[in-house]
Amino acid sequence: MIVRMYLFTYYLTIFITLIVLSVATIAVHPDSVKYLTDKFLKENGILYSKVEGSLLTGATLYDVSYLDAFSAKRVEIDYSFVMLFNSTPVIKKIKADGVLLNIDKLPKRQESDYEFFVFAFSVSKLQLTNISIILDDERFVFNLNASKIDYDKRLNVKKLFVELFTPYADAIIDAKIDSNILYAKTLLTPEESVAKKYFEFLQGVPKIISVDVEATLQKVFMSTHLNHLSFTADQNVNLSNADINLTYFINENYFSFESSYFFSHEKLEAEVKQKGLFNSLGAYSSDLSADLTKYPSQLPFDNFSAELAGDADSLIGSIKTEQLKLDIKSNDYKEFLVHVNSEALALSSISQLPEMLQKNTLSINADAVVAISPFSLVGEFSTKGLFCSLDGSVELDNSTQLVVAQMNPKLESEIFKKYPMDKFSPLKFVYYNEDEKTVLNLGAKMLDVTLFKRGSALNGFGNLGSESFKVKGDISDKNITLNANIQSLNAMLSEFDLINSDDDVLLDAQAKIEAIVSFSKNVQIKGRLHMPWLSAKVDTKTTYRAENLYLEATMIDSEITIDKYSLDFMNHMIYSQKKSKISFDENKTLELKEFWIYDNLLVTGFFNPMNIKGDLRIKSDMFKYEGKEANVSIRADVKASFDGNGTQRIEGNVTLLEGVITYEPPAEYTISDDIIIIQDIKPRTKYKHFVNIHLNSIKPISYKTKSVDLLFVPDIVIWQEPPSSLGLLGLVTIEEGKVTSSDKLFTFDKSELYFNGAKPINPYLNLNMHYQTLDYIDIEIFITNTLASPVVIFKSTPYLSQNDIMSYILFGESASSTFDSSSGSKTSVSSILLATGVKQIFNDTSGLNIDTLNVLTNEEGTFGYEIGARFNEKIRAIYKNDTISSIILQYTLSRSIRFDIDVNEVGQGVRILYIKDFK
């Protein structure tokens, strides 16, 4: 039994050994591999040139090919024969080189009802080199290295590195696969031609784009970050800090995306979020929301949203703000219907508008049809606001543009009540452009403007009322010249009802204007103004006139610089070569930063001419004035304030430093009884004037005319408080001087004029004059009392009678030598002649308007005088000093009746005189 068991074991061992040796011999023999490859590959159409290796360690095939769809120079598979029999077969290495796979030529896969089963496996290393895939006649080349590849219902790859080269971009992929999920970091380098084609409109696109990829069998998620992008057409448009996420849903075959970025353009900045969907069939939808972090103050909103949806044939979308909505629609992507609507678009954000306009709201309704190729736009619009409405139409194409509109102001609105808007309503607007030829016309009842532009040259003309103007310029230089010639400013303003018949002053002027408007950075206006004449008519008798006003000025925004000006005002030249600067605000308040008169008198402050409100200061350390009436140096510091309610205050100091005054009062004139003047007396404008100006001098000032040469020192206060008129307080001292009249020389001793504030101005006189005869008789003339009622006293050395004194003054010799005094009638004649001569001398030299001076003699032979002055056509006053002093007030009622009111030391009386002319 034991022997049998031994023999069985012995022969079984030998058999197994022979079997193992046979299998091993077959496994390591090259022909066995060739047999199997022929059996399983060639019979299925897979060809190769040779095979190396064994079934025990692996095999290498050369020049492998399958139809025209697949070829490989070398395919190598290394494994351990024993490990193939594990529950999870293990392959040490798979290596392929020079593989070409033409997917377009692969046999079409037949649909089957059974699932393709993939058994579990493990590959320690996978290396693919120079692999080419052809898809749609385009070649994709890649190199792949992977390690620790495991599959058991789920695929895991510990490390995957791919270098991909395509016609569109090159990529380096560093990835891993965990439970069928691919996690990859990709560096994408677009081809130069692709970048130029698809990204040419952008600047700042990096040459290498980093993309993170997460892919499953259901979807592929990709994300990237871009630091900064700008548009080539407008580099002021910038996108920064952009995060872009793209998801592809494999089974559903569509994409979704989400993005956020920071948008900026000059004064506009926004944080934008956008998301959407699209698929390969062309269907899409997108939502966008933007929060403005920086924007012009004029923009009436700080956020907006947009929605867009469509497919390959149509789209519909809208852009919304709180106050505005834009809708767009198309059925063919060739024509688009656009509708804009706003029920209440507020203008409060536009601070440049006047305060009243900022309260305005607009309703907007516009419709347009936009065609893409060839481009055209045809539309209509209508807007309505609190103050006006605007309706019009627009037609645009590639070569022409036409806009026709009409504005209708609401004349009852508060904003238009101060202006003659009925003269400009309705205002029609026509704009037409074709091949760089442009015509613009603005037309209304009293306005017509037509502009022509050819290339960059601009020309035009227009009428404002009855006045005309011309326009010329060059758009490329951004300069436009405006020329206007206004024959009568008053007539033009009257056409627009801007002249009030109740105005106290009637202004008129002729003006020639040349202005150059520049649109470089800020709007700049540089102009020249010439007024050949301008006048201000105060009443029927009084008109102030100026001639040849020349002014050159520049205005930038609200700043005005007056380069120089000159003006002849009633034969007084007023000018300045020094630059003056003025600005104005939205309330039309003028700020005089520095306004110069004669280059040395500075005016500063602010003033609003609309409500007569402001504060001005006039100051000069040495203001030199040269003219026909004076050549003086003055130091001045005067302040003027206007409170807008009719109260005006003027106060300060004026000091005469030195100089000569040559002013001569105008000649008096009388009106014939045959002339009747009818004048409308208008009530005075009720202003409250407060005046307090101190006028003095630091040394005597010279006053010189043909007949007068004086040195005087003023120290007076010009004073006024409502409701009284202007008054003077102080003293004017005549240091010395001389007066020449009728070839006679009168010299002044120190004299004074005292001003006590009387209304009307009536100073007290203390005038001391000398007249020396040819035979050296010194005659002293004293004038005292007041200017309205002077007292004249004569004195001589040696002593002479009053008749002789006046005779010497008039005729150079005594009265006895000139007249025979034996006859009373002759004495009266001599007295009349003396009085007439003395009156003329006084009027010529002293400035006292005496129309009557009679020398009186009484029965005792003593001497007296009578002085009279006429105040107007009806009233005259006479002071009489004979035996007693008396005052006679004469009132002429008509040509035939006169009243004389006599007041003297012992009583008073009234006389009625009837005067009759006998022919």
mmCIF file with all atom_site columns, N, CA, C and O in Angstrom, residues 692-712:
data_model
loop_
_atom_site.group_PDB
_atom_site.id
_atom_site.type_symbol
_atom_site.label_atom_id
_atom_site.label_alt_id
_atom_site.label_comp_id
_atom_site.label_asym_id
_atom_site.label_entity_id
_atom_site.label_seq_id
_atom_site.pdbx_PDB_ins_code
_atom_site.Cartn_x
_atom_site.Cartn_y
_atom_site.Cartn_z
_atom_site.occupancy
_atom_site.B_iso_or_equiv
_atom_site.pdbx_formal_charge
_atom_site.auth_seq_id
_atom_site.auth_comp_id
_atom_site.auth_asym_id
_atom_site.auth_atom_id
_atom_site.pdbx_PDB_model_num
ATOM 1  N N  . ASN A 1 692 ? -20.941 157.847 4.255   1.00 0.00 ? 692 ASN A N  1
ATOM 2  C CA . ASN A 1 692 ? -20.010 158.437 5.225   1.00 0.00 ? 692 ASN A CA 1
ATOM 3  C C  . ASN A 1 692 ? -18.608 158.349 4.629   1.00 0.00 ? 692 ASN A C  1
ATOM 4  O O  . ASN A 1 692 ? -17.898 157.363 4.828   1.00 0.00 ? 692 ASN A O  1
ATOM 5  N N  . ILE A 1 693 ? -18.227 159.373 3.870   1.00 0.00 ? 693 ILE A N  1
ATOM 6  C CA . ILE A 1 693 ? -16.921 159.397 3.209   1.00 0.00 ? 693 ILE A CA 1
ATOM 7  C C  . ILE A 1 693 ? -16.154 160.621 3.697   1.00 0.00 ? 693 ILE A C  1
ATOM 8  O O  . ILE A 1 693 ? -16.647 161.756 3.608   1.00 0.00 ? 693 ILE A O  1
ATOM 9  N N  . HIS A 1 694 ? -14.969 160.369 4.190   1.00 0.00 ? 694 HIS A N  1
ATOM 10 C CA . HIS A 1 694 ? -14.106 161.457 4.662   1.00 0.00 ? 694 HIS A CA 1
ATOM 11 C C  . HIS A 1 694 ? -13.137 161.837 3.545   1.00 0.00 ? 694 HIS A C  1
ATOM 12 O O  . HIS A 1 694 ? -12.340 161.008 3.088   1.00 0.00 ? 694 HIS A O  1
ATOM 13 N N  . LEU A 1 695 ? -13.201 163.134 3.112   1.00 0.00 ? 695 LEU A N  1
ATOM 14 C CA . LEU A 1 695 ? -12.351 163.631 2.041   1.00 0.00 ? 695 LEU A CA 1
ATOM 15 C C  . LEU A 1 695 ? -11.380 164.646 2.627   1.00 0.00 ? 695 LEU A C  1
ATOM 16 O O  . LEU A 1 695 ? -11.809 165.634 3.243   1.00 0.00 ? 695 LEU A O  1
ATOM 17 N N  . ASN A 1 696 ? -10.086 164.397 2.439   1.00 0.00 ? 696 ASN A N  1
ATOM 18 C CA . ASN A 1 696 ? -9.077  165.334 2.949   1.00 0.00 ? 696 ASN A CA 1
ATOM 19 C C  . ASN A 1 696 ? -7.867  165.316 2.028   1.00 0.00 ? 696 ASN A C  1
ATOM 20 O O  . ASN A 1 696 ? -7.848  164.634 1.003   1.00 0.00 ? 696 ASN A O  1
ATOM 21 N N  . SER A 1 697 ? -6.853  166.090 2.396   1.00 0.00 ? 697 SER A N  1
ATOM 22 C CA . SER A 1 697 ? -5.599  166.105 1.636   1.00 0.00 ? 697 SER A CA 1
ATOM 23 C C  . SER A 1 697 ? -4.449  166.268 2.617   1.00 0.00 ? 697 SER A C  1
ATOM 24 O O  . SER A 1 697 ? -4.614  166.817 3.717   1.00 0.00 ? 697 SER A O  1
ATOM 25 N N  . ILE A 1 698 ? -3.293  165.764 2.228   1.00 0.00 ? 698 ILE A N  1
ATOM 26 C CA . ILE A 1 698 ? -2.130  165.864 3.108   1.00 0.00 ? 698 ILE A CA 1
ATOM 27 C C  . ILE A 1 698 ? -1.354  167.148 2.874   1.00 0.00 ? 698 ILE A C  1
ATOM 28 O O  . ILE A 1 698 ? -0.477  167.503 3.664   1.00 0.00 ? 698 ILE A O  1
ATOM 29 N N  . LYS A 1 699 ? -1.657  167.877 1.789   1.00 0.00 ? 699 LYS A N  1
ATOM 30 C CA . LYS A 1 699 ? -1.044  169.168 1.513   1.00 0.00 ? 699 LYS A CA 1
ATOM 31 C C  . LYS A 1 699 ? -1.969  169.940 0.578   1.00 0.00 ? 699 LYS A C  1
ATOM 32 O O  . LYS A 1 699 ? -2.892  169.361 0.005   1.00 0.00 ? 699 LYS A O  1
ATOM 33 N N  . PRO A 1 700 ? -1.768  171.254 0.450   1.00 0.00 ? 700 PRO A N  1
ATOM 34 C CA . PRO A 1 700 ? -2.665  172.041 -0.392  1.00 0.00 ? 700 PRO A CA 1
ATOM 35 C C  . PRO A 1 700 ? -2.729  171.521 -1.824  1.00 0.00 ? 700 PRO A C  1
ATOM 36 O O  . PRO A 1 700 ? -1.722  171.129 -2.406  1.00 0.00 ? 700 PRO A O  1
ATOM 37 N N  . ILE A 1 701 ? -3.930  171.563 -2.358  1.00 0.00 ? 701 ILE A N  1
ATOM 38 C CA . ILE A 1 701 ? -4.200  171.125 -3.716  1.00 0.00 ? 701 ILE A CA 1
ATOM 39 C C  . ILE A 1 701 ? -4.434  172.363 -4.576  1.00 0.00 ? 701 ILE A C  1
ATOM 40 O O  . ILE A 1 701 ? -5.111  173.311 -4.159  1.00 0.00 ? 701 ILE A O  1
ATOM 41 N N  . SER A 1 702 ? -3.883  172.328 -5.784  1.00 0.00 ? 702 SER A N  1
ATOM 42 C CA . SER A 1 702 ? -3.994  173.480 -6.673  1.00 0.00 ? 702 SER A CA 1
ATOM 43 C C  . SER A 1 702 ? -5.253  173.376 -7.510  1.00 0.00 ? 702 SER A C  1
ATOM 44 O O  . SER A 1 702 ? -5.603  172.311 -8.018  1.00 0.00 ? 702 SER A O  1
ATOM 45 N N  . TYR A 1 703 ? -5.961  174.558 -7.602  1.00 0.00 ? 703 TYR A N  1
ATOM 46 C CA . TYR A 1 703 ? -7.115  174.653 -8.485  1.00 0.00 ? 703 TYR A CA 1
ATOM 47 C C  . TYR A 1 703 ? -6.816  175.737 -9.510  1.00 0.00 ? 703 TYR A C  1
ATOM 48 O O  . TYR A 1 703 ? -6.614  176.908 -9.156  1.00 0.00 ? 703 TYR A O  1
ATOM 49 N N  . LYS A 1 704 ? -6.732  175.344 -10.793 1.00 0.00 ? 704 LYS A N  1
ATOM 50 C CA . LYS A 1 704 ? -6.330  176.289 -11.831 1.00 0.00 ? 704 LYS A CA 1
ATOM 51 C C  . LYS A 1 704 ? -7.303  176.237 -12.999 1.00 0.00 ? 704 LYS A C  1
ATOM 52 O O  . LYS A 1 704 ? -7.626  175.177 -13.513 1.00 0.00 ? 704 LYS A O  1
ATOM 53 N N  . THR A 1 705 ? -7.772  177.472 -13.380 1.00 0.00 ? 705 THR A N  1
ATOM 54 C CA . THR A 1 705 ? -8.514  177.646 -14.623 1.00 0.00 ? 705 THR A CA 1
ATOM 55 C C  . THR A 1 705 ? -7.937  178.876 -15.318 1.00 0.00 ? 705 THR A C  1
ATOM 56 O O  . THR A 1 705 ? -6.914  179.422 -14.901 1.00 0.00 ? 705 THR A O  1
ATOM 57 N N  . LYS A 1 706 ? -8.595  179.352 -16.368 1.00 0.00 ? 706 LYS A N  1
ATOM 58 C CA . LYS A 1 706 ? -8.094  180.533 -17.070 1.00 0.00 ? 706 LYS A CA 1
ATOM 59 C C  . LYS A 1 706 ? -8.056  181.757 -16.171 1.00 0.00 ? 706 LYS A C  1
ATOM 60 O O  . LYS A 1 706 ? -7.183  182.622 -16.316 1.00 0.00 ? 706 LYS A O  1
ATOM 61 N N  . SER A 1 707 ? -9.006  181.838 -15.234 1.00 0.00 ? 707 SER A N  1
ATOM 62 C CA . SER A 1 707 ? -9.100  183.040 -14.415 1.00 0.00 ? 707 SER A CA 1
ATOM 63 C C  . SER A 1 707 ? -8.859  182.794 -12.933 1.00 0.00 ? 707 SER A C  1
ATOM 64 O O  . SER A 1 707 ? -8.855  183.739 -12.148 1.00 0.00 ? 707 SER A O  1
ATOM 65 N N  . VAL A 1 708 ? -8.650  181.540 -12.531 1.00 0.00 ? 708 VAL A N  1
ATOM 66 C CA . VAL A 1 708 ? -8.511  181.218 -11.110 1.00 0.00 ? 708 VAL A CA 1
ATOM 67 C C  . VAL A 1 708 ? -7.249  180.410 -10.902 1.00 0.00 ? 708 VAL A C  1
ATOM 68 O O  . VAL A 1 708 ? -6.941  179.495 -11.677 1.00 0.00 ? 708 VAL A O  1
ATOM 69 N N  . ASP A 1 709 ? -6.521  180.729 -9.834  1.00 0.00 ? 709 ASP A N  1
ATOM 70 C CA . ASP A 1 709 ? -5.333  179.963 -9.415  1.00 0.00 ? 709 ASP A CA 1
ATOM 71 C C  . ASP A 1 709 ? -5.323  179.969 -7.903  1.00 0.00 ? 709 ASP A C  1
ATOM 72 O O  . ASP A 1 709 ? -4.930  180.950 -7.261  1.00 0.00 ? 709 ASP A O  1
ATOM 73 N N  . LEU A 1 710 ? -5.772  178.816 -7.292  1.00 0.00 ? 710 LEU A N  1
ATOM 74 C CA . LEU A 1 710 ? -5.916  178.739 -5.841  1.00 0.00 ? 710 LEU A CA 1
ATOM 75 C C  . LEU A 1 710 ? -5.176  177.531 -5.300  1.00 0.00 ? 710 LEU A C  1
ATOM 76 O O  . LEU A 1 710 ? -4.969  176.538 -5.997  1.00 0.00 ? 710 LEU A O  1
ATOM 77 N N  . LEU A 1 711 ? -4.813  177.582 -4.018  1.00 0.00 ? 711 LEU A N  1
ATOM 78 C CA . LEU A 1 711 ? -4.349  176.436 -3.241  1.00 0.00 ? 711 LEU A CA 1
ATOM 79 C C  . LEU A 1 711 ? -5.347  176.234 -2.112  1.00 0.00 ? 711 LEU A C  1
ATOM 80 O O  . LEU A 1 711 ? -5.586  177.159 -1.319  1.00 0.00 ? 711 LEU A O  1
ATOM 81 N N  . PHE A 1 712 ? -5.933  175.023 -2.015  1.00 0.00 ? 712 PHE A N  1
ATOM 82 C CA . PHE A 1 712 ? -6.947  174.786 -0.981  1.00 0.00 ? 712 PHE A CA 1
ATOM 83 C C  . PHE A 1 712 ? -6.692  173.446 -0.304  1.00 0.00 ? 712 PHE A C  1
ATOM 84 O O  . PHE A 1 712 ? -6.066  172.540 -0.865  1.00 0.00 ? 712 PHE A O  1
#
